[in-house]
């Protein structure tokens, strides 16, 4: 039990520590970004950036895999490793931050004007993973907080908690991105 409480606490503290960045992400705040001098260069960057976002999501899936969880929490009836629990939570929070940084980077880029909309639509791909991770952490805290209400002297067996986290995209953002990307590809071919 303590393992999961510690994990949820580390996740909650990590997410809370990133609250200012989340507020910036939520309003679409840009920073100082890279200047792209050609449409081709900027267009190639979008492809690379989308691959990077996939690797961030894969990190979340890795750190939530049963093997990693068992190595941190321990097998049922065995104590976990607090250092591994904290490390796992920190890596998950790092991936959450990576999603926001990724979006800020795209919103901050200065591509040719014809690609600006594509960059902003690409940045919107991070919105669902960020929201889904925050919801997951809130659920983890809520579920594990229930442990404090249990009369452990009257409980028998193992308590199971299910914390599903599915990172998914926004179909409307994907549709808008595909339309804009197709329009730009046709435009680049004509040039």
Backbone as a chain_set.jsonl record, in Angstrom:
{"seq": "XXXXXXXXXXXXXXXXXXXXXXXXXXXXXXXXXXXXXXXXXXXXXXXXXXXXXXXXXXXXXXXXXXXXXXXXXXXXXXXXXXXXXXXXXXXXXXXXXXXXXXXXXXXXXXXXXXXXXXXXXXXXXXXXXXXXXXXXXXXXXXXXXXXXXXXXXXXXXXXXXXXXXXXXXXXXXXXXXXXXXXXXXXXXXXX", "coords": {"N": [[0.819, -1.191, 0.0], [1.87, 1.309, 0.858], [3.63, 1.799, -1.181], [2.138, 2.51, -3.425], [0.829, 4.773, -2.498], [3.041, 6.459, -2.114], [3.92, 6.657, -4.754], [1.704, 7.882, -6.043], [1.745, 10.283, -4.646], [4.231, 11.368, -5.438], [3.715, 11.674, -8.181], [1.592, 13.546, -8.085], [2.826, 15.74, -6.816], [4.793, 16.314, -8.697], [3.249, 17.012, -10.972], [1.89, 19.218, -9.923], [4.058, 20.908, -9.495], [4.603, 21.628, -12.069], [2.599, 23.312, -12.743], [2.582, 26.135, -13.552], [3.702, 25.883, -16.146], [1.784, 24.263, -17.322], [-0.385, 26.006, -17.332], [0.583, 27.873, -19.197], [0.695, 26.161, -21.406], [-1.984, 25.536, -21.698], [-3.142, 27.946, -22.551], [-1.846, 28.256, -24.881], [0.609, 29.523, -25.03], [3.425, 30.917, -26.594], [7.027, 30.759, -26.93], [10.372, 31.992, -27.378], [11.263, 31.079, -30.527], [12.678, 28.847, -33.013], [13.734, 29.986, -36.22], [12.547, 29.285, -39.392], [13.686, 29.245, -42.596], [12.844, 28.317, -45.032], [10.012, 26.82, -46.641], [10.197, 24.112, -47.13], [12.137, 23.196, -45.301], [10.833, 23.773, -42.881], [8.569, 22.185, -43.167], [9.698, 19.621, -43.163], [10.618, 19.611, -40.561], [8.237, 19.431, -39.116], [7.456, 16.76, -39.613], [9.558, 15.392, -38.292], [9.075, 16.323, -35.71], [6.568, 15.211, -35.118], [7.233, 12.509, -34.977], [8.845, 12.63, -32.742], [6.955, 13.272, -30.78], [5.519, 10.888, -30.715], [7.48, 9.268, -29.578], [7.591, 10.319, -27.024], [5.069, 9.598, -26.023], [5.43, 6.843, -26.104], [7.308, 6.6, -24.069], [5.735, 7.094, -21.814], [4.054, 4.866, -21.926], [5.997, 2.869, -21.558], [6.959, 3.377, -18.904], [4.7, 2.768, -17.505], [4.381, 0.116, -17.905], [3.71, -3.346, -17.07], [6.035, -4.757, -16.263], [7.906, -2.782, -15.465], [6.423, -1.573, -13.449], [6.184, -3.708, -11.636], [8.851, -4.059, -10.936], [9.286, -1.777, -9.471], [7.124, -1.498, -7.575], [7.119, -3.992, -6.446], [6.381, -7.517, -6.098], [3.115, -8.942, -5.382], [2.665, -8.988, -1.923], [5.297, -8.529, -1.371], [7.688, -6.06, -0.505], [8.112, -2.862, -2.063], [10.451, -0.816, -3.945], [11.493, 2.162, -2.913], [13.146, 4.049, -4.129], [13.05, 3.281, -6.824], [10.317, 3.607, -7.256], [9.984, 6.38, -6.923], [11.634, 7.202, -9.01], [10.272, 6.137, -11.258], [7.865, 7.603, -11.112], [8.915, 10.18, -11.462], [9.924, 9.981, -14.064], [7.565, 9.605, -15.51], [6.283, 12.047, -15.009], [8.156, 13.62, -16.239], [7.761, 12.894, -18.918], [5.189, 13.885, -19.285], [5.76, 16.614, -18.969], [7.416, 16.805, -21.167], [5.579, 16.56, -23.269], [4.239, 19.011, -23.061], [6.383, 20.791, -23.448], [7.051, 20.101, -26.048], [4.797, 20.982, -27.493], [4.938, 23.732, -26.933], [7.347, 24.319, -28.178], [6.646, 23.936, -30.894], [4.641, 25.879, -31.183], [6.153, 28.093, -30.818], [7.875, 28.22, -32.913], [9.029, 29.807, -35.909], [7.96, 29.63, -38.745], [7.735, 29.987, -42.384], [5.009, 32.092, -43.304], [2.974, 30.679, -44.624], [2.995, 28.169, -43.467], [2.369, 28.417, -40.831], [-0.175, 27.87, -39.692], [-0.201, 25.061, -39.872], [1.835, 24.385, -38.074], [0.701, 25.25, -35.671], [-1.562, 23.623, -35.546], [-0.279, 21.135, -35.37], [0.918, 21.414, -32.867], [-1.322, 21.25, -31.288], [-1.739, 18.547, -31.102], [-0.644, 17.694, -28.722], [-2.464, 18.321, -26.767], [-4.499, 16.415, -25.944], [-2.937, 14.182, -24.818], [-1.712, 15.581, -22.654], [-3.936, 16.448, -21.148], [-5.104, 13.919, -20.613], [-3.107, 12.697, -19.086], [-3.035, 14.348, -16.811], [-5.606, 13.875, -15.833], [-5.352, 11.16, -15.25], [-3.431, 11.237, -13.156], [-4.905, 12.651, -11.216], [-6.924, 10.753, -10.789], [-5.369, 8.614, -9.789], [-4.441, 9.688, -7.347], [-6.901, 10.088, -6.07], [-7.925, 7.423, -5.953], [-5.931, 6.041, -4.459], [-5.979, 7.512, -2.166], [-8.186, 6.582, -0.92], [-7.307, 4.443, 0.52], [-6.615, 5.337, 3.01], [-8.966, 5.345, 4.383], [-9.631, 2.782, 4.964], [-10.347, 0.06, 7.129], [-7.944, -1.744, 8.162], [-7.797, -3.96, 9.78], [-10.069, -5.404, 9.343], [-10.018, -6.219, 6.762], [-9.587, -8.603, 4.17], [-7.524, -10.465, 1.981], [-6.374, -9.287, -1.241], [-6.265, -5.961, -2.331], [-7.393, -4.513, -5.251], [-6.643, -2.058, -7.606], [-7.574, -0.276, -10.412], [-6.082, 1.636, -12.822], [-6.564, 2.963, -15.557], [-4.841, 4.273, -18.353], [-5.096, 5.722, -21.289], [-3.543, 6.98, -23.965], [-4.586, 9.081, -26.35], [-5.273, 10.54, -29.529], [-6.797, 13.572, -30.792], [-9.449, 13.394, -32.836], [-10.568, 15.412, -34.451], [-8.572, 17.379, -34.503], [-6.602, 15.875, -35.791], [-7.869, 15.509, -38.262], [-8.103, 18.172, -39.217], [-5.386, 18.816, -39.319], [-4.487, 16.973, -41.261], [-5.883, 17.873, -43.543], [-4.818, 20.464, -43.852], [-2.129, 19.82, -44.176], [-2.194, 18.32, -46.557], [-3.032, 20.312, -48.321], [-0.81, 22.004, -48.207], [1.216, 20.317, -49.149], [0.427, 19.957, -51.811], [0.719, 22.554, -52.661], [3.509, 22.899, -52.319], [4.456, 21.094, -54.218], [3.659, 22.323, -56.56], [5.317, 24.475, -56.604]], "CA": [[0.0, 0.0, 0.0], [2.691, 2.514, 0.941], [4.278, 2.003, -2.466], [1.214, 3.22, -4.313], [0.636, 6.114, -1.935], [4.248, 7.233, -2.418], [3.922, 6.892, -6.193], [0.681, 8.893, -6.331], [2.215, 11.562, -4.091], [5.282, 11.888, -6.322], [3.064, 12.138, -9.408], [0.826, 14.77, -7.8], [3.776, 16.829, -6.547], [5.408, 16.644, -9.982], [2.275, 17.73, -11.809], [1.666, 20.523, -9.303], [5.252, 21.71, -9.746], [4.562, 22.083, -13.468], [1.35, 24.06, -12.949], [2.757, 27.325, -14.414], [3.91, 25.454, -17.536], [0.495, 23.782, -17.792], [-1.188, 27.201, -17.648], [1.095, 28.372, -20.478], [0.258, 25.214, -22.442], [-3.446, 25.642, -21.827], [-3.492, 29.145, -23.328], [-1.098, 28.251, -26.133], [1.672, 30.52, -24.942], [4.686, 30.592, -27.278], [8.288, 31.242, -26.381], [11.222, 32.383, -28.499], [11.459, 29.857, -31.285], [13.576, 28.754, -34.158], [13.259, 30.562, -37.474], [12.696, 28.415, -40.564], [13.775, 30.158, -43.744], [12.158, 27.77, -46.206], [8.848, 25.982, -46.374], [10.639, 22.713, -47.136], [12.799, 22.952, -44.023], [9.802, 23.787, -41.845], [7.708, 21.027, -43.389], [10.46, 18.463, -42.689], [10.658, 19.676, -39.103], [6.949, 18.928, -38.612], [7.532, 15.294, -39.625], [10.435, 14.988, -37.191], [8.414, 16.651, -34.446], [5.512, 14.225, -34.874], [7.915, 11.289, -34.525], [9.287, 12.886, -31.373], [5.782, 13.172, -29.912], [5.256, 9.458, -30.55], [8.456, 8.71, -28.634], [7.182, 10.759, -25.684], [3.948, 8.723, -25.632], [6.013, 5.528, -25.842], [7.932, 6.66, -22.747], [4.661, 6.935, -20.824], [3.657, 3.457, -21.964], [7.076, 2.081, -20.963], [7.01, 3.551, -17.449], [3.486, 2.164, -16.92], [4.325, -1.303, -18.268], [3.677, -4.245, -15.903], [7.388, -5.12, -15.834], [8.491, -1.657, -14.733], [5.653, -1.414, -12.221], [6.541, -4.77, -10.693], [10.208, -3.819, -10.416], [9.208, -0.675, -8.509], [6.173, -1.761, -6.495], [7.326, -5.319, -5.88], [5.32, -8.486, -6.37], [2.163, -8.965, -4.267], [3.187, -9.528, -0.676], [6.683, -8.099, -1.196], [7.859, -4.618, -0.436], [8.646, -2.216, -3.249], [11.707, -0.074, -3.863], [11.09, 3.569, -2.915], [13.945, 4.774, -5.123], [12.491, 2.949, -8.139], [8.977, 4.215, -7.312], [10.181, 7.809, -7.165], [12.201, 7.339, -10.36], [9.194, 5.878, -12.214], [6.97, 8.766, -11.075], [9.62, 11.321, -12.064], [9.984, 9.767, -15.521], [6.226, 9.864, -16.045], [6.082, 13.498, -14.968], [9.039, 14.143, -17.277], [7.096, 12.705, -20.212], [4.099, 14.873, -19.276], [6.395, 17.904, -19.25], [7.891, 16.727, -22.547], [4.434, 16.862, -24.156], [4.004, 20.458, -23.048], [7.535, 21.436, -24.097], [6.926, 19.819, -27.471], [3.784, 21.893, -28.036], [5.47, 25.095, -26.837], [8.352, 24.436, -29.235], [5.968, 24.115, -32.181], [3.946, 27.178, -31.191], [7.174, 29.144, -30.793], [8.615, 28.218, -34.183], [8.701, 30.893, -36.83], [8.063, 29.147, -40.121], [7.092, 30.886, -43.346], [3.6, 32.33, -42.955], [2.091, 29.66, -45.202], [3.017, 26.961, -42.636], [2.076, 28.74, -39.437], [-1.361, 27.129, -39.26], [0.187, 23.664, -39.715], [2.6, 24.285, -36.824], [-0.222, 25.379, -34.542], [-2.363, 22.397, -35.507], [0.59, 20.07, -34.86], [1.063, 21.631, -31.417], [-2.565, 20.805, -30.642], [-1.668, 17.103, -30.863], [-0.248, 17.457, -27.329], [-3.53, 18.655, -25.822], [-5.113, 15.227, -25.353], [-2.051, 13.493, -23.875], [-1.536, 16.386, -21.443], [-5.185, 16.345, -20.381], [-5.285, 12.54, -20.163], [-2.157, 12.427, -18.008], [-3.499, 15.07, -15.617], [-6.769, 13.134, -15.334], [-4.804, 9.932, -14.686], [-2.827, 11.547, -11.856], [-6.011, 12.959, -10.302], [-7.563, 9.474, -10.459], [-4.454, 7.861, -8.923], [-4.491, 10.29, -6.011], [-8.232, 9.798, -5.518], [-8.045, 5.996, -5.656], [-5.033, 5.63, -3.385], [-6.391, 8.223, -0.965], [-9.207, 5.741, -0.27], [-6.629, 3.508, 1.423], [-6.591, 5.906, 4.356], [-10.274, 5.126, 5.001], [-9.866, 1.348, 5.129], [-10.033, -0.584, 8.4], [-7.076, -2.836, 7.722], [-8.018, -5.136, 10.628], [-11.234, -6.159, 8.866], [-9.84, -6.533, 5.354], [-8.937, -9.85, 3.809], [-7.173, -10.579, 0.572], [-5.638, -8.242, -1.944], [-7.082, -4.871, -2.883], [-6.962, -4.182, -6.608], [-7.018, -0.741, -8.12], [-7.319, -0.174, -11.843], [-5.851, 3.01, -13.247], [-6.296, 2.94, -16.999], [-4.4, 5.492, -19.031], [-5.009, 5.55, -22.727], [-3.163, 8.227, -24.628], [-5.194, 9.082, -27.68], [-5.3, 11.829, -30.209], [-8.068, 14.237, -31.032], [-9.799, 13.115, -34.233], [-10.8, 16.663, -35.175], [-7.25, 17.978, -34.738], [-5.962, 15.049, -36.82], [-8.525, 15.803, -39.537], [-7.69, 19.512, -39.636], [-3.971, 18.742, -39.652], [-4.365, 16.253, -42.537], [-6.371, 18.762, -44.601], [-3.829, 21.53, -44.03], [-0.908, 19.198, -44.689], [-2.442, 18.001, -47.969], [-3.043, 21.584, -49.041], [0.566, 22.491, -48.291], [1.974, 19.409, -50.045], [0.054, 20.309, -53.18], [1.327, 23.865, -52.914], [4.956, 22.712, -52.459], [4.689, 20.406, -55.502], [3.465, 23.293, -57.644], [6.41, 25.478, -56.568]], "C": [[0.865, 1.259, 0.0], [3.327, 2.845, -0.401], [3.411, 2.86, -3.388], [0.911, 4.628, -3.805], [1.834, 7.005, -2.256], [4.281, 7.604, -3.895], [2.935, 8.0, -6.57], [1.118, 10.265, -5.815], [3.288, 12.178, -4.98], [4.688, 12.4, -7.637], [2.357, 13.473, -9.171], [1.75, 15.957, -7.557], [4.44, 17.271, -7.847], [4.492, 17.443, -10.877], [2.019, 19.121, -11.236], [2.856, 21.455, -9.534], [5.31, 22.268, -11.161], [3.316, 22.91, -13.779], [1.546, 25.325, -13.797], [2.953, 26.948, -15.886], [2.59, 24.957, -18.125], [-0.414, 24.964, -18.147], [-0.741, 27.809, -18.972], [0.623, 27.479, -21.625], [-1.227, 25.399, -22.743], [-3.86, 26.843, -22.684], [-2.707, 29.243, -24.629], [0.028, 29.256, -26.173], [2.927, 30.07, -25.686], [5.88, 31.126, -26.49], [9.092, 31.776, -27.565], [11.576, 31.124, -29.258], [12.405, 29.989, -32.453], [12.921, 29.362, -35.405], [13.551, 29.567, -38.599], [12.636, 29.298, -41.797], [13.085, 29.618, -44.986], [10.988, 26.897, -45.771], [9.252, 24.511, -46.293], [11.269, 22.329, -45.807], [11.778, 22.864, -42.888], [8.903, 22.559, -41.943], [8.392, 19.748, -42.901], [10.509, 18.429, -41.167], [9.362, 19.132, -38.495], [6.972, 17.398, -38.556], [8.39, 14.782, -38.473], [9.76, 15.21, -35.84], [7.32, 15.633, -34.121], [6.109, 12.892, -34.423], [8.383, 11.444, -33.08], [8.113, 12.757, -30.395], [5.422, 11.705, -29.672], [6.23, 8.839, -29.555], [8.145, 9.135, -27.199], [6.05, 9.865, -25.173], [4.468, 7.319, -25.328], [6.717, 5.491, -24.495], [6.885, 6.454, -21.654], [4.243, 5.467, -20.762], [4.719, 2.574, -21.318], [7.039, 2.161, -19.442], [5.756, 3.039, -16.754], [3.38, 0.671, -17.244], [4.34, -2.177, -17.01], [5.075, -4.592, -15.381], [8.025, -4.009, -14.999], [7.747, -1.449, -13.421], [6.036, -2.468, -11.187], [7.938, -4.544, -10.112], [10.21, -2.698, -9.376], [8.336, -1.031, -7.31], [6.425, -3.085, -5.779], [6.177, -6.232, -6.274], [4.353, -8.477, -5.188], [2.764, -9.669, -3.036], [4.631, -9.145, -0.396], [6.767, -6.579, -1.267], [8.467, -4.078, -1.727], [9.936, -1.483, -2.948], [11.383, 1.41, -4.001], [11.882, 4.386, -3.936], [13.405, 4.531, -6.525], [11.104, 3.568, -8.314], [9.089, 5.703, -7.629], [10.712, 8.044, -8.584], [11.118, 7.156, -11.426], [8.242, 7.083, -12.273], [7.627, 9.971, -11.75], [9.709, 11.184, -13.581], [8.63, 10.023, -16.175], [5.939, 11.362, -16.076], [6.965, 14.161, -16.026], [8.436, 14.005, -18.666], [5.929, 13.687, -20.358], [4.659, 16.265, -19.609], [6.898, 17.943, -20.693], [6.793, 17.022, -23.554], [4.189, 18.365, -24.22], [5.141, 21.2, -23.721], [7.462, 21.284, -25.612], [5.946, 20.801, -28.124], [4.283, 23.344, -28.012], [6.507, 25.332, -27.931], [7.7, 24.678, -30.592], [5.258, 25.467, -32.267], [4.934, 28.341, -31.269], [7.94, 29.261, -32.102], [8.135, 29.357, -35.073], [8.925, 30.408, -38.253], [7.566, 30.219, -41.086], [5.591, 30.962, -43.034], [2.664, 31.245, -43.471], [2.019, 28.392, -44.351], [2.634, 27.207, -41.181], [0.874, 27.957, -38.905], [-1.023, 25.656, -39.018], [0.953, 23.46, -38.406], [1.668, 24.357, -35.619], [-1.131, 24.155, -34.426], [-1.531, 21.23, -34.972], [0.743, 20.195, -33.344], [-0.164, 21.151, -30.663], [-2.607, 19.292, -30.416], [-1.301, 16.784, -29.408], [-1.395, 17.659, -26.345], [-4.148, 17.426, -25.159], [-4.171, 14.488, -24.413], [-1.842, 14.264, -22.569], [-2.775, 16.273, -20.558], [-5.363, 14.937, -19.807], [-4.324, 12.19, -19.03], [-2.599, 13.112, -16.728], [-4.694, 14.348, -14.999], [-6.325, 11.838, -14.655], [-4.209, 10.18, -13.298], [-3.901, 11.877, -10.834], [-6.711, 11.673, -9.853], [-6.678, 8.649, -9.524], [-4.497, 8.392, -7.498], [-5.816, 9.956, -5.341], [-8.361, 8.336, -5.101], [-7.173, 5.595, -4.469], [-5.33, 6.369, -2.084], [-7.445, 7.422, -0.201], [-8.582, 4.747, 0.708], [-6.634, 4.027, 2.852], [-7.896, 5.682, 5.1], [-10.551, 3.661, 5.332], [-9.496, 0.903, 6.542], [-9.247, -1.849, 8.06], [-7.244, -4.092, 8.571], [-9.178, -5.995, 10.134], [-11.097, -6.585, 7.405], [-9.137, -7.877, 5.174], [-8.602, -9.814, 2.329], [-6.412, -9.375, 0.051], [-6.615, -7.207, -2.484], [-6.521, -4.535, -4.254], [-7.511, -2.813, -6.989], [-6.656, -0.723, -9.592], [-7.207, 1.3, -12.218], [-5.53, 3.017, -14.738], [-5.828, 4.31, -17.492], [-4.236, 5.148, -20.492], [-4.689, 6.907, -23.321], [-3.713, 8.156, -26.049], [-5.178, 10.499, -28.245], [-6.707, 12.372, -30.324], [-8.381, 14.088, -32.522], [-9.998, 14.397, -35.044], [-9.48, 17.378, -35.461], [-6.538, 17.205, -35.846], [-6.553, 15.337, -38.198], [-8.076, 17.158, -40.07], [-6.221, 19.53, -40.064], [-3.782, 18.083, -41.02], [-4.808, 17.131, -43.712], [-5.33, 19.844, -44.895], [-2.537, 20.975, -44.625], [-1.052, 18.861, -46.181], [-2.418, 19.264, -48.821], [-1.624, 22.092, -49.244], [1.421, 21.621, -49.201], [1.685, 19.747, -51.496], [0.706, 21.634, -53.565], [2.837, 23.734, -53.13], [5.296, 22.015, -53.783], [4.585, 21.373, -56.665], [4.632, 24.276, -57.717], [7.651, 25.012, -57.265]], "O": [[0.616, 2.179, -0.779], [3.54, 4.012, -0.727], [3.884, 3.796, -4.033], [0.757, 5.56, -4.594], [1.666, 8.167, -2.626], [4.628, 8.73, -4.249], [3.27, 8.927, -7.307], [0.889, 11.283, -6.467], [3.258, 13.38, -5.246], [5.108, 13.439, -8.146], [2.503, 14.411, -9.955], [1.486, 17.059, -8.039], [4.629, 18.466, -8.074], [4.906, 18.436, -11.475], [1.94, 20.096, -11.984], [2.677, 22.654, -9.745], [5.986, 23.264, -11.417], [3.016, 23.175, -14.943], [0.739, 25.571, -14.694], [2.428, 27.622, -16.773], [2.305, 25.202, -19.298], [-1.128, 24.922, -19.149], [-1.574, 28.215, -19.782], [0.205, 27.967, -22.675], [-1.65, 25.414, -23.899], [-4.818, 26.76, -23.452], [-2.876, 30.194, -25.391], [0.364, 29.781, -27.234], [3.438, 28.976, -25.443], [5.727, 31.853, -25.508], [8.537, 31.987, -28.643], [12.138, 30.192, -28.682], [12.858, 31.074, -32.818], [11.711, 29.257, -35.603], [14.672, 29.074, -38.729], [11.656, 30.01, -42.016], [12.771, 30.381, -45.899], [10.983, 26.32, -44.684], [8.712, 23.756, -45.484], [10.975, 21.271, -45.253], [11.86, 21.977, -42.038], [8.524, 21.969, -40.931], [7.748, 18.89, -42.297], [10.448, 17.362, -40.557], [9.395, 18.449, -37.471], [6.554, 16.809, -37.559], [8.001, 13.854, -37.764], [9.867, 14.378, -34.94], [7.167, 15.238, -32.964], [5.534, 12.219, -33.568], [8.323, 10.498, -32.295], [8.265, 12.198, -29.309], [5.062, 11.325, -28.558], [5.843, 7.974, -28.769], [8.41, 8.384, -26.26], [6.073, 9.426, -24.023], [3.995, 6.674, -24.392], [6.723, 4.45, -23.837], [7.12, 5.729, -20.687], [4.097, 4.899, -19.68], [4.383, 1.63, -20.604], [7.083, 1.135, -18.763], [5.75, 2.89, -15.532], [2.388, 0.034, -16.89], [4.921, -1.79, -15.996], [5.267, -4.705, -14.171], [8.612, -4.272, -13.949], [8.366, -1.178, -12.392], [6.194, -2.159, -10.006], [8.175, -4.808, -8.934], [11.063, -2.684, -8.489], [8.759, -0.884, -6.164], [5.993, -3.274, -4.642], [5.129, -5.771, -6.728], [4.727, -8.048, -4.097], [3.287, -10.78, -3.118], [5.14, -9.403, 0.695], [6.019, -5.92, -1.989], [9.242, -4.762, -2.395], [10.445, -1.528, -1.829], [11.035, 1.868, -5.089], [11.343, 5.313, -4.54], [13.311, 5.46, -7.327], [10.758, 4.007, -9.411], [8.379, 6.22, -8.492], [10.285, 8.973, -9.268], [11.052, 7.926, -12.384], [7.862, 7.525, -13.357], [6.983, 10.693, -12.511], [9.581, 12.174, -14.301], [8.558, 10.591, -17.265], [5.412, 11.878, -17.061], [6.566, 15.152, -16.638], [8.582, 14.899, -19.5], [5.714, 14.25, -21.432], [4.096, 16.993, -20.427], [6.821, 18.976, -21.359], [7.04, 17.661, -24.577], [3.962, 18.924, -25.294], [4.904, 22.137, -24.483], [7.769, 22.212, -26.36], [6.235, 21.376, -29.173], [4.069, 24.092, -28.966], [6.548, 26.402, -28.538], [8.152, 25.531, -31.356], [5.279, 26.118, -33.311], [4.593, 29.431, -31.726], [8.577, 30.28, -32.368], [6.989, 29.8, -34.991], [9.933, 30.724, -38.884], [7.036, 31.244, -40.657], [4.996, 29.996, -42.556], [1.667, 30.927, -42.823], [1.077, 27.613, -44.496], [2.586, 26.265, -40.39], [0.912, 27.443, -37.788], [-1.512, 25.064, -38.056], [0.737, 22.468, -37.709], [1.832, 23.607, -34.657], [-1.431, 23.708, -33.319], [-2.038, 20.42, -34.196], [0.703, 19.196, -32.626], [-0.057, 20.695, -29.524], [-3.418, 18.807, -29.628], [-1.623, 15.701, -28.919], [-1.307, 17.211, -25.201], [-4.304, 17.398, -23.938], [-4.57, 14.185, -23.289], [-1.801, 13.662, -21.496], [-2.665, 16.029, -19.357], [-5.731, 14.784, -18.643], [-4.695, 11.46, -18.111], [-2.54, 12.507, -15.657], [-4.782, 14.223, -13.777], [-6.859, 11.465, -13.61], [-4.461, 9.412, -12.37], [-3.817, 11.426, -9.692], [-7.051, 11.524, -8.679], [-7.176, 8.05, -8.57], [-4.581, 7.614, -6.547], [-5.843, 9.582, -4.169], [-8.855, 8.044, -4.012], [-7.631, 4.885, -3.574], [-4.966, 5.892, -1.009], [-7.582, 7.565, 1.014], [-9.254, 4.266, 1.62], [-6.656, 3.241, 3.8], [-7.937, 5.814, 6.323], [-11.587, 3.338, 5.913], [-8.469, 1.311, 7.084], [-9.821, -2.883, 7.718], [-6.874, -5.182, 8.133], [-9.263, -7.177, 10.467], [-11.986, -7.25, 6.874], [-8.225, -8.231, 5.92], [-9.314, -9.206, 1.531], [-5.884, -8.564, 0.812], [-7.664, -7.551, -3.029], [-5.321, -4.302, -4.403], [-8.665, -2.475, -6.729], [-5.551, -1.112, -9.971], [-8.112, 2.096, -11.966], [-4.364, 3.072, -15.13], [-6.354, 5.351, -17.097], [-3.353, 4.382, -20.877], [-5.461, 7.858, -23.196], [-3.347, 7.283, -26.835], [-5.082, 11.491, -27.524], [-7.681, 11.698, -29.988], [-7.649, 14.604, -33.367], [-9.624, 14.445, -36.215], [-9.295, 17.924, -36.549], [-5.939, 17.806, -36.738], [-5.824, 15.401, -39.188], [-7.71, 17.279, -41.24], [-5.859, 20.177, -41.047], [-3.01, 18.572, -41.845], [-4.166, 17.126, -44.762], [-5.005, 20.103, -46.054], [-1.927, 21.608, -45.486], [-0.134, 19.095, -46.966], [-1.848, 19.277, -49.912], [-1.276, 22.559, -50.328], [2.259, 22.134, -49.943], [2.6, 19.815, -52.316], [1.188, 21.792, -54.687], [3.392, 24.379, -54.021], [6.319, 22.32, -54.396], [5.327, 21.264, -57.641], [4.902, 24.843, -58.776], [8.642, 25.741, -57.315]]}, "num_chains": 1, "name": "protein.A"}
